[in-house]
Structures are given as structure tokens and as C-alpha cells.
PDB file of C-alpha atoms in Angstrom:
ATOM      1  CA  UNK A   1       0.000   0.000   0.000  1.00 83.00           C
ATOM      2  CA  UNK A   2       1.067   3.860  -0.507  1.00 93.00           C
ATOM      3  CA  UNK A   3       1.234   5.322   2.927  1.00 96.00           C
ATOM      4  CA  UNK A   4       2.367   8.416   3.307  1.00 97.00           C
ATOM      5  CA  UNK A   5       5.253   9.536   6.059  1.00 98.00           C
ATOM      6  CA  UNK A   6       5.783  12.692   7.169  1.00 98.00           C
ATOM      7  CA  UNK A   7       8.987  14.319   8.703  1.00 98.00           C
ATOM      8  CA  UNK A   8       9.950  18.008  10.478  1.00 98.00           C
ATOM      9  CA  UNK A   9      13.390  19.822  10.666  1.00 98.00           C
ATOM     10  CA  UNK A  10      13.960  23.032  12.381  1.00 98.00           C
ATOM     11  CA  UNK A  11      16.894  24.836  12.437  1.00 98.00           C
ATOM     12  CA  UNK A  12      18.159  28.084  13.790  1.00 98.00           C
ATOM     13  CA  UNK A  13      21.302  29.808  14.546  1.00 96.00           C
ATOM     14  CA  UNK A  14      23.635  28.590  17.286  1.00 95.00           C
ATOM     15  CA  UNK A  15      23.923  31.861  18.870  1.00 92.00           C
ATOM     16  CA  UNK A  16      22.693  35.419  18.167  1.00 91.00           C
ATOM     17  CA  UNK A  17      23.134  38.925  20.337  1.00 87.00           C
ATOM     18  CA  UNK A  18      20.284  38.889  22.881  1.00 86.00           C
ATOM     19  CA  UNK A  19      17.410  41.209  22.098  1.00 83.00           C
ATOM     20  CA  UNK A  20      18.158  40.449  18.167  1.00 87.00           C
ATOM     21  CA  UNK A  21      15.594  38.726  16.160  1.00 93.00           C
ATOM     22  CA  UNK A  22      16.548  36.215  13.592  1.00 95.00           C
ATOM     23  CA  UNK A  23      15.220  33.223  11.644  1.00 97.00           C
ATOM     24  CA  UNK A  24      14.003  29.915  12.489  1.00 98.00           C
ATOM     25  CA  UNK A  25      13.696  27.574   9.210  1.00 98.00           C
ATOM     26  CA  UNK A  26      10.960  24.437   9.609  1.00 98.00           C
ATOM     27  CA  UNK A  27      10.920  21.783   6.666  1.00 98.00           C
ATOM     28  CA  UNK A  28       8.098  19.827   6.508  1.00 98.00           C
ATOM     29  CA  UNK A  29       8.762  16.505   4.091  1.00 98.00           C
ATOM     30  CA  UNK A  30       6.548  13.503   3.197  1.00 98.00           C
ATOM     31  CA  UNK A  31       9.218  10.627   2.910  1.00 97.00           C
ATOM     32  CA  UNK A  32       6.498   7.686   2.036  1.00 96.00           C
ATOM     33  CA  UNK A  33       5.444   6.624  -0.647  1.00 96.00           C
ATOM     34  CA  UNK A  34       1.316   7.974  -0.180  1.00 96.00           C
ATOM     35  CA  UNK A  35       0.339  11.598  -0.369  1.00 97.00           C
ATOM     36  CA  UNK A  36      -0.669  12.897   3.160  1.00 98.00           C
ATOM     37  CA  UNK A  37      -3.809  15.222   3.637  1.00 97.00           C
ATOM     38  CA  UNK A  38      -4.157  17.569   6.044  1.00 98.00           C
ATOM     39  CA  UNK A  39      -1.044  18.548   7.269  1.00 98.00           C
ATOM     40  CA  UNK A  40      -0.751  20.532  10.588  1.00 98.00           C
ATOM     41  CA  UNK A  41       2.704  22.211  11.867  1.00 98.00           C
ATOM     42  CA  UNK A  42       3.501  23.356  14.893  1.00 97.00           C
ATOM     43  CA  UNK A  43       6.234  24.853  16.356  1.00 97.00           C
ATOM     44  CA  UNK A  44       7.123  25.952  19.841  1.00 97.00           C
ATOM     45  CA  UNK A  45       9.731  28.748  21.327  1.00 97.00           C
ATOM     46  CA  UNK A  46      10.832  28.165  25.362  1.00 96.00           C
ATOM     47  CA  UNK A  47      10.763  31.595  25.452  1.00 94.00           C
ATOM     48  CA  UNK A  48       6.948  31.790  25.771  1.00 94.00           C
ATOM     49  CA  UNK A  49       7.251  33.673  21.944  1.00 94.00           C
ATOM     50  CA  UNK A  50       3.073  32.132  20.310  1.00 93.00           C
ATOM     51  CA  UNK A  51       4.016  30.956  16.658  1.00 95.00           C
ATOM     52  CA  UNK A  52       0.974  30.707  14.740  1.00 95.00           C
ATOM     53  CA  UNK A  53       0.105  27.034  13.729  1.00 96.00           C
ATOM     54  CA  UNK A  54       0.668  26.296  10.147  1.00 95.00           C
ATOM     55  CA  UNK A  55      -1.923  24.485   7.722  1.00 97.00           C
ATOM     56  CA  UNK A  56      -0.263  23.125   4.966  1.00 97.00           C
ATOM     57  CA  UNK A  57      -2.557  21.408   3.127  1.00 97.00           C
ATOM     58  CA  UNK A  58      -1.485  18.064   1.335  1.00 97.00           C
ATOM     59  CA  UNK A  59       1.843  16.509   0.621  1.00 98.00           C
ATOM     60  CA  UNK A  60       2.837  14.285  -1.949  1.00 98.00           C
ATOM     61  CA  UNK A  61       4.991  11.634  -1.719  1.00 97.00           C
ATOM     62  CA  UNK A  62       8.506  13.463  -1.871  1.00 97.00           C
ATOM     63  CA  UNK A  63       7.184  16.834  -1.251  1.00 98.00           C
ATOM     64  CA  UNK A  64       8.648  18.911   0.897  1.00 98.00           C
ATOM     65  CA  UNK A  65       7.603  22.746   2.509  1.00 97.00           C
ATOM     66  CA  UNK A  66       9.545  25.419   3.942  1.00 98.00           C
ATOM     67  CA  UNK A  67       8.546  28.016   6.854  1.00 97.00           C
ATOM     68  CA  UNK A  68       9.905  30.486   8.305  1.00 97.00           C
ATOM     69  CA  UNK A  69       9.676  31.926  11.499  1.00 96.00           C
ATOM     70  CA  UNK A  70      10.947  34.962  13.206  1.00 96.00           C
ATOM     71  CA  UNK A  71      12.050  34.441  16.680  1.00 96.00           C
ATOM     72  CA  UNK A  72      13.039  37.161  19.508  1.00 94.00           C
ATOM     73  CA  UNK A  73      16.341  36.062  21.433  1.00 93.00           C
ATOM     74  CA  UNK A  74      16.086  36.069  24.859  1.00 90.00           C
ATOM     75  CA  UNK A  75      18.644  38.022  27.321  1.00 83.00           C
ATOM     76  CA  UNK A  76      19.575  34.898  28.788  1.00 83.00           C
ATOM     77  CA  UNK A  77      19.482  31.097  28.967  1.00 89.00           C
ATOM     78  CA  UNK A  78      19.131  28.692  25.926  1.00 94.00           C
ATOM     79  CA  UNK A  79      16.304  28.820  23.572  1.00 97.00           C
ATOM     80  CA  UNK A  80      14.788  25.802  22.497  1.00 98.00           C
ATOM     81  CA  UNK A  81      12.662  25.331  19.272  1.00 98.00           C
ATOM     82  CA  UNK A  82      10.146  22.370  18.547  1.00 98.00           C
ATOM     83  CA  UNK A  83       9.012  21.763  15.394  1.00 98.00           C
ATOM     84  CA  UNK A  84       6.299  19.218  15.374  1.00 98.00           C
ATOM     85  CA  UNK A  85       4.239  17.824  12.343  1.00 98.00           C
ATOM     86  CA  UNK A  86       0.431  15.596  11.803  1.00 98.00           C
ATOM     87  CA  UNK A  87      -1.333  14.559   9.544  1.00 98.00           C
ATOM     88  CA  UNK A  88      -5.019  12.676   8.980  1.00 97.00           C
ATOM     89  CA  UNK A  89      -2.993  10.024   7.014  1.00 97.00           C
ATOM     90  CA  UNK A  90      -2.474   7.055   9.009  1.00 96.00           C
ATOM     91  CA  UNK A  91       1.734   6.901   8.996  1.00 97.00           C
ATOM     92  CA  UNK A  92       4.074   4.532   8.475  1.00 93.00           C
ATOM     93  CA  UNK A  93       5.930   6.041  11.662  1.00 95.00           C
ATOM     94  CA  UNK A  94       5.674   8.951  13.685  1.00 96.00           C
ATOM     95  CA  UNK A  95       9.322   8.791  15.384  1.00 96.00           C
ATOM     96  CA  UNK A  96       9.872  11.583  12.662  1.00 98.00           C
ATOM     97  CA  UNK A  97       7.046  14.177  13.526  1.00 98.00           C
ATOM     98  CA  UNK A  98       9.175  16.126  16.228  1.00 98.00           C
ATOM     99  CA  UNK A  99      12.653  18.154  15.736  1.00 98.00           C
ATOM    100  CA  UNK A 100      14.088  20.292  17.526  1.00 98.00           C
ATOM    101  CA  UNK A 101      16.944  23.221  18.043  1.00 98.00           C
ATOM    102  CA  UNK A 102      18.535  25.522  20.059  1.00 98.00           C
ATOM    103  CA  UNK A 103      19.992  28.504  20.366  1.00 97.00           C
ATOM    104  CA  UNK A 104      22.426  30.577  22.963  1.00 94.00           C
ATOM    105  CA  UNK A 105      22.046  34.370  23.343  1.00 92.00           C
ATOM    106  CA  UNK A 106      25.410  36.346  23.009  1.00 90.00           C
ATOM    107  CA  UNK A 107      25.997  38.902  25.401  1.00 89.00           C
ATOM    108  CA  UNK A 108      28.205  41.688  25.220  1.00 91.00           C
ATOM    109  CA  UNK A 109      31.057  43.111  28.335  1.00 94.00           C
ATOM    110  CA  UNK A 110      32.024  46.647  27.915  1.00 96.00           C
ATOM    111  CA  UNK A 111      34.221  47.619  30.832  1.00 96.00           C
ATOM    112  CA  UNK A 112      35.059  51.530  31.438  1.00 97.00           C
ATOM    113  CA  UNK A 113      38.352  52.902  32.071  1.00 97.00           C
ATOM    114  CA  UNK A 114      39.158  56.896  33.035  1.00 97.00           C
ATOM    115  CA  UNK A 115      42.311  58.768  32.345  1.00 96.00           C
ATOM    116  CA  UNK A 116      43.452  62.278  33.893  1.00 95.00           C
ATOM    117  CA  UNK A 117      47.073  64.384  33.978  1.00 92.00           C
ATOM    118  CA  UNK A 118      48.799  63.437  37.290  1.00 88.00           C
ATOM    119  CA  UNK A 119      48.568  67.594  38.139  1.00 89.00           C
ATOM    120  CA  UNK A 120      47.899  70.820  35.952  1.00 92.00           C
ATOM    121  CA  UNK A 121      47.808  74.560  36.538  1.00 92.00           C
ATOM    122  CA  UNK A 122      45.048  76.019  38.509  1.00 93.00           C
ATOM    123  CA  UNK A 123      42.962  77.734  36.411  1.00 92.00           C
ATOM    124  CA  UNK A 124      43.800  75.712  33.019  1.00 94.00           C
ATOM    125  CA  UNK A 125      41.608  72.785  31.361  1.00 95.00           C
ATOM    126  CA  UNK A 126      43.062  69.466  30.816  1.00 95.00           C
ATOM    127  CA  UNK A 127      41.915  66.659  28.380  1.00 96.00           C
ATOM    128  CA  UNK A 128      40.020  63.687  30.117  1.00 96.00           C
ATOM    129  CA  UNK A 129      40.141  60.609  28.075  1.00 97.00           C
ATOM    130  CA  UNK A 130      37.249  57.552  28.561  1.00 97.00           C
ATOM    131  CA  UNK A 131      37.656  54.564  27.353  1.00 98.00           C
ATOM    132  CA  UNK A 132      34.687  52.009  26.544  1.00 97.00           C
ATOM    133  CA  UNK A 133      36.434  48.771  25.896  1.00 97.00           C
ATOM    134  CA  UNK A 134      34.567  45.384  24.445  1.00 96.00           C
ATOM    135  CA  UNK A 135      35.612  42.315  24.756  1.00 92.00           C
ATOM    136  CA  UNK A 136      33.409  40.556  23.081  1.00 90.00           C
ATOM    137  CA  UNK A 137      32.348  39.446  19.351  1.00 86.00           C
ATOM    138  CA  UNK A 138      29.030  41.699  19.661  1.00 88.00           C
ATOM    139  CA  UNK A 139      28.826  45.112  18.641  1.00 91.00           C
ATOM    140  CA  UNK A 140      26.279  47.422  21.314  1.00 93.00           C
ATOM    141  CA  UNK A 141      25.295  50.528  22.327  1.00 95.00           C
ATOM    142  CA  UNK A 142      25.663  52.174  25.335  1.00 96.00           C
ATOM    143  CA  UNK A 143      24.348  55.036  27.262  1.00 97.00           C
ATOM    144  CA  UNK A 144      26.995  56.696  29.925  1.00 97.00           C
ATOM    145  CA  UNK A 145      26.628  58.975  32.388  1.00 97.00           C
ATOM    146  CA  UNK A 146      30.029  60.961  32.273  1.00 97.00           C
ATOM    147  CA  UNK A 147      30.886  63.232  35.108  1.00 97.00           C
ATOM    148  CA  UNK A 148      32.982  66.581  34.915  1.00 97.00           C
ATOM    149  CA  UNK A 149      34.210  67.905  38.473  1.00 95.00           C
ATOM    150  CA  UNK A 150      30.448  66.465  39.740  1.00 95.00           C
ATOM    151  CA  UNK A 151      28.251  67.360  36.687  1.00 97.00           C
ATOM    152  CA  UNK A 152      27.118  64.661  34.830  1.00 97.00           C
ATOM    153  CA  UNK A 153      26.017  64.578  31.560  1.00 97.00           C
ATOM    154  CA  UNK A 154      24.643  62.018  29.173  1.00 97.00           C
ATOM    155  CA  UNK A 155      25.852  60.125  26.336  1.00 97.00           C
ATOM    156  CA  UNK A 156      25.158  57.463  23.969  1.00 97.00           C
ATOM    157  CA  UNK A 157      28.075  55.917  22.532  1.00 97.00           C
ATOM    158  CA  UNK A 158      28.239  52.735  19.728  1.00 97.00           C
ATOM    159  CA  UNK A 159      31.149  50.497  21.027  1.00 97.00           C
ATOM    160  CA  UNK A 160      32.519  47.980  18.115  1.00 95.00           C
ATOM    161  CA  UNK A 161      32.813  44.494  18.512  1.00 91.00           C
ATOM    162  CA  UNK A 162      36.466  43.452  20.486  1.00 93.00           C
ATOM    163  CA  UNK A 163      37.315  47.460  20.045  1.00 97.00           C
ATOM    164  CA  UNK A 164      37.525  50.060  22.187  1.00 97.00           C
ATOM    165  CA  UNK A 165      35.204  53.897  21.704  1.00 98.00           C
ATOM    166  CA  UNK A 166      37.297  56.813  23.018  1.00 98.00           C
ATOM    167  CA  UNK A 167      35.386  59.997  24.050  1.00 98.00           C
ATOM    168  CA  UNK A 168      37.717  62.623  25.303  1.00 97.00           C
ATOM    169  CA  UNK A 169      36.897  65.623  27.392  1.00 97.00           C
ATOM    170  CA  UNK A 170      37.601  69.111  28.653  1.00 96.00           C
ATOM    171  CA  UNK A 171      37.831  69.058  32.666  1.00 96.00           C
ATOM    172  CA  UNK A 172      38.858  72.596  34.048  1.00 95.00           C
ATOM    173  CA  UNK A 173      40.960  72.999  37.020  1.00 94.00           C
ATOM    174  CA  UNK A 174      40.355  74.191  39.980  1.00 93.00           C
ATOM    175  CA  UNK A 175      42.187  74.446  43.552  1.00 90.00           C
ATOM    176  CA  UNK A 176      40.423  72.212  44.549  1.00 89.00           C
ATOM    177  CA  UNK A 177      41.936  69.570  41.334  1.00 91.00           C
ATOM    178  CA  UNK A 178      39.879  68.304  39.164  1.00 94.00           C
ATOM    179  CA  UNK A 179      37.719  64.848  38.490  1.00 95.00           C
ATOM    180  CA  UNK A 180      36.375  62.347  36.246  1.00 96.00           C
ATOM    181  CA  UNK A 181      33.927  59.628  36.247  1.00 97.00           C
ATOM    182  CA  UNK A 182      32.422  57.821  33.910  1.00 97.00           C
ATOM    183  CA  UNK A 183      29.474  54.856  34.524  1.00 97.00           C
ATOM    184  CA  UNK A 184      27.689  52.715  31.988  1.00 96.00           C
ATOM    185  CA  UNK A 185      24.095  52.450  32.310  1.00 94.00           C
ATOM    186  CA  UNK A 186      22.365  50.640  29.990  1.00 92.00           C
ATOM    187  CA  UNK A 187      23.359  48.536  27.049  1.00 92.00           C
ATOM    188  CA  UNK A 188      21.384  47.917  23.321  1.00 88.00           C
ATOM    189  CA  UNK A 189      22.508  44.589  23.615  1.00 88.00           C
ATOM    190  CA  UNK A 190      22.531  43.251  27.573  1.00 87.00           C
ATOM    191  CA  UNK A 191      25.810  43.185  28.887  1.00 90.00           C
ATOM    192  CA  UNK A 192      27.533  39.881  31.017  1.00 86.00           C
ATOM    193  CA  UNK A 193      29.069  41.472  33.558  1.00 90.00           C
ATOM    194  CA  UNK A 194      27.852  44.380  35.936  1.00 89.00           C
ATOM    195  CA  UNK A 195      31.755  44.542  37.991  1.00 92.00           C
ATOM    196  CA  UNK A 196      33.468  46.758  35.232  1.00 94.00           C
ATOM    197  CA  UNK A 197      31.129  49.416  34.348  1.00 95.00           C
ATOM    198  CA  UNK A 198      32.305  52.446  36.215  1.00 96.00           C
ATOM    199  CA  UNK A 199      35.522  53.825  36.697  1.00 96.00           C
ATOM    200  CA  UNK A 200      37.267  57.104  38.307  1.00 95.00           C
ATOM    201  CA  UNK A 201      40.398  59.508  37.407  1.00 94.00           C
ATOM    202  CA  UNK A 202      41.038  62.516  40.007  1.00 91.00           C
ATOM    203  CA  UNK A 203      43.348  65.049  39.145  1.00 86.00           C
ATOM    204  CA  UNK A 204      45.142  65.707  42.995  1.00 74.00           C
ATOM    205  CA  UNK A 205      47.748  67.629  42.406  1.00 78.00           C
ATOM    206  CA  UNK A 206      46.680  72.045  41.355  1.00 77.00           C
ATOM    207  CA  UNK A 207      49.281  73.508  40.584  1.00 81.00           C
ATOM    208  CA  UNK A 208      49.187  77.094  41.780  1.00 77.00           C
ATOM    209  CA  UNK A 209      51.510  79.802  39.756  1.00 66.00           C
ATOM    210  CA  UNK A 210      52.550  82.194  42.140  1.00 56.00           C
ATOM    211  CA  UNK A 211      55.021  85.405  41.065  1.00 58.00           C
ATOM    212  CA  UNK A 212      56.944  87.416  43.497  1.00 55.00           C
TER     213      UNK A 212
END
């Protein structure tokens, strides 16, 4: 007799940047030798993400159909797609109606690092260098709060993948010296470690110019 047999692959990447959406791929084959009718497929996320079930109709003997589906990646912890596949055929076997796939988010790490003259005239600016340093294959985003002699100020700066973004400042000096902090707040792609993100430079050392 011609009975039909029908089989399910999914496949996705093995890792993407968290928060990134990319593309699961579900084949749905009929390896027997009968055509199968009514063909349901269903696939699940671990993330919680609903995924419309999919009618696809008939299959012939040999036929094959390809979906796709666009999956969010999760900040953390492995995602795990199912892929499963019925039909109102009776089967020759139905060890071959379930795949599945998974998928580990990559984070990024962008540690902070602050620079500042040893000492410097009273009265004079210096140049404050900050350093935003990734050591990781994935490219983010940051936002910073940056901090001149206690006034902070805002910025967003794109740090490369295993590179460094320098922003340099102007930090006046006063008798008091002068300081520089820099902290990272929040990241377009989440970051894996919290330990590194801040970092402070003080300038201890006015120099006073005084004339007789």
C-alpha cells in the first residue's frame, strides 16, 4: 500500500546577540510513498514567543515545505525550538514528527576605564580621556553617564565588537583639582558582567603659579 510519512526539521542559529531577532527555518517533508492530507505544523519557542500554527494542506509523496519563522532572542538562557508535524494520514511512523533546536544568546562586556594628567595649573583645562572597551564578538550601544568635576552629563556611545570607543573631554581645574567619572548604564545589547562598568580619574595635584 502507498502510505504516506511525514517528517519536520527546524533549524536556527547557534547563537545570536540577545534582544536580536533572527530566523528559524521548519521543513516539513513527506518521505512515504502515499500523499498525506491535512497537514498541521507546529512549532514551539521556550521563550513563551506564540508561533501561529501552520496548515499546509497536502503533501505528496517526496514533497517537501519550507517556513519560516521569526524568533526574539532572549537576554539569557538557551532557547529551544520544537518543530512538530500531523497529519489525517495514518503513517508509516511517527518517530519523525518532532525536531528540535537551540539557540544561545550572546551577550556583550564593555568595561570603562578613566584617564586624567597626574597635576595641571590652577585655572587651566586638561583633556580627560574615557575609554569604553569590548571584549566581546558583539557590537552594542551604550548610554553613559560621564561626570565633569560632579556634573554629569549624558551620552550614547556605539562600542565595536572586540574594540575600544574613546570619548575625550575638557575638565577645568580648579584648587580644589579636578575629576572624572564615567558609569555605563544601559546597554542595546545586555551586557555579562555588571563589575566593570564604572571607573574614576582625580586630578590631585593644582598647581598654583605664584610670582613674586
Amino acid at each position: 500500500p502507498l502510505i504516506p510519512d511525514v517528517s519536520v526539521t527546524i533549524d536556527l542559529p547557534a547563537s545570536a546577540p540577545a534582544g536580536s531577532t533572527v530566523l528559524a527555518t521548519v521543513t516539513y517533508t513527506n518521505v512515504g510513498s502515499g500523499s498525506a492530507s491535512n497537514v498541521v505544523g507546529t512549532t514551539t519557542l521556550s521563550s513563551g514567543q506564540i508561533v501561529p500554527v501552520q496548515n499546509l494542506g497536502s503533501l505528496a509523496p517526496g514533497q517537501s515545505t519550507v517556513t519560516t519563522v521569526i524568533v526574539t532572542v532572549p537576554a539569557s538562557g538557551t532557547l529551544l525550538g520544537t518543530a512538530t508535524v500531523a497529519t489525517s494520514t495514518p503513517e508509516i511512523t511517527l518517530t519523525n514528527n518532532t525536531s528540535s533546536d537551540s539557540l544561545v544568546p550572546s551577550l556583550t562586556d564593555v568595561s570603562t576605564t578613566v584617564a586624567l594628567p597626574a597635576n595641571a595649573q590652577v585655572g587651566t583645562t586638561v583633556t580627560g580621556t574615557i575609554t569604553f572597551t569590548n571584549t566581546t564578538g558583539v557590537a552594542t550601544t551604550i548610554t553613559a553617564t560621564i561626570s565633569i568635576n560632579g556634573v554629569p552629563t549624558l551620552v550614547s556611545v556605539f562600542v565595536p565588537a572586540n574594540s575600544s570607543a574613546v570619548v575625550t573631554v575638557s575638565v577645568p581645574v580648579t584648587t580644589q583639582g579636578a575629576s572624572l567619572s564615567a558609569n555605563v548604564g544601559t546597554s542595546s545589547v545586555p551586557d555579562a558582567n555588571a563589575a566593570n562598568k564604572a571607573a574614576t580619574s582625580t586630578l590631585v595635584t593644582p598647581i598654583t603659579d605664584v610670582s613674586v
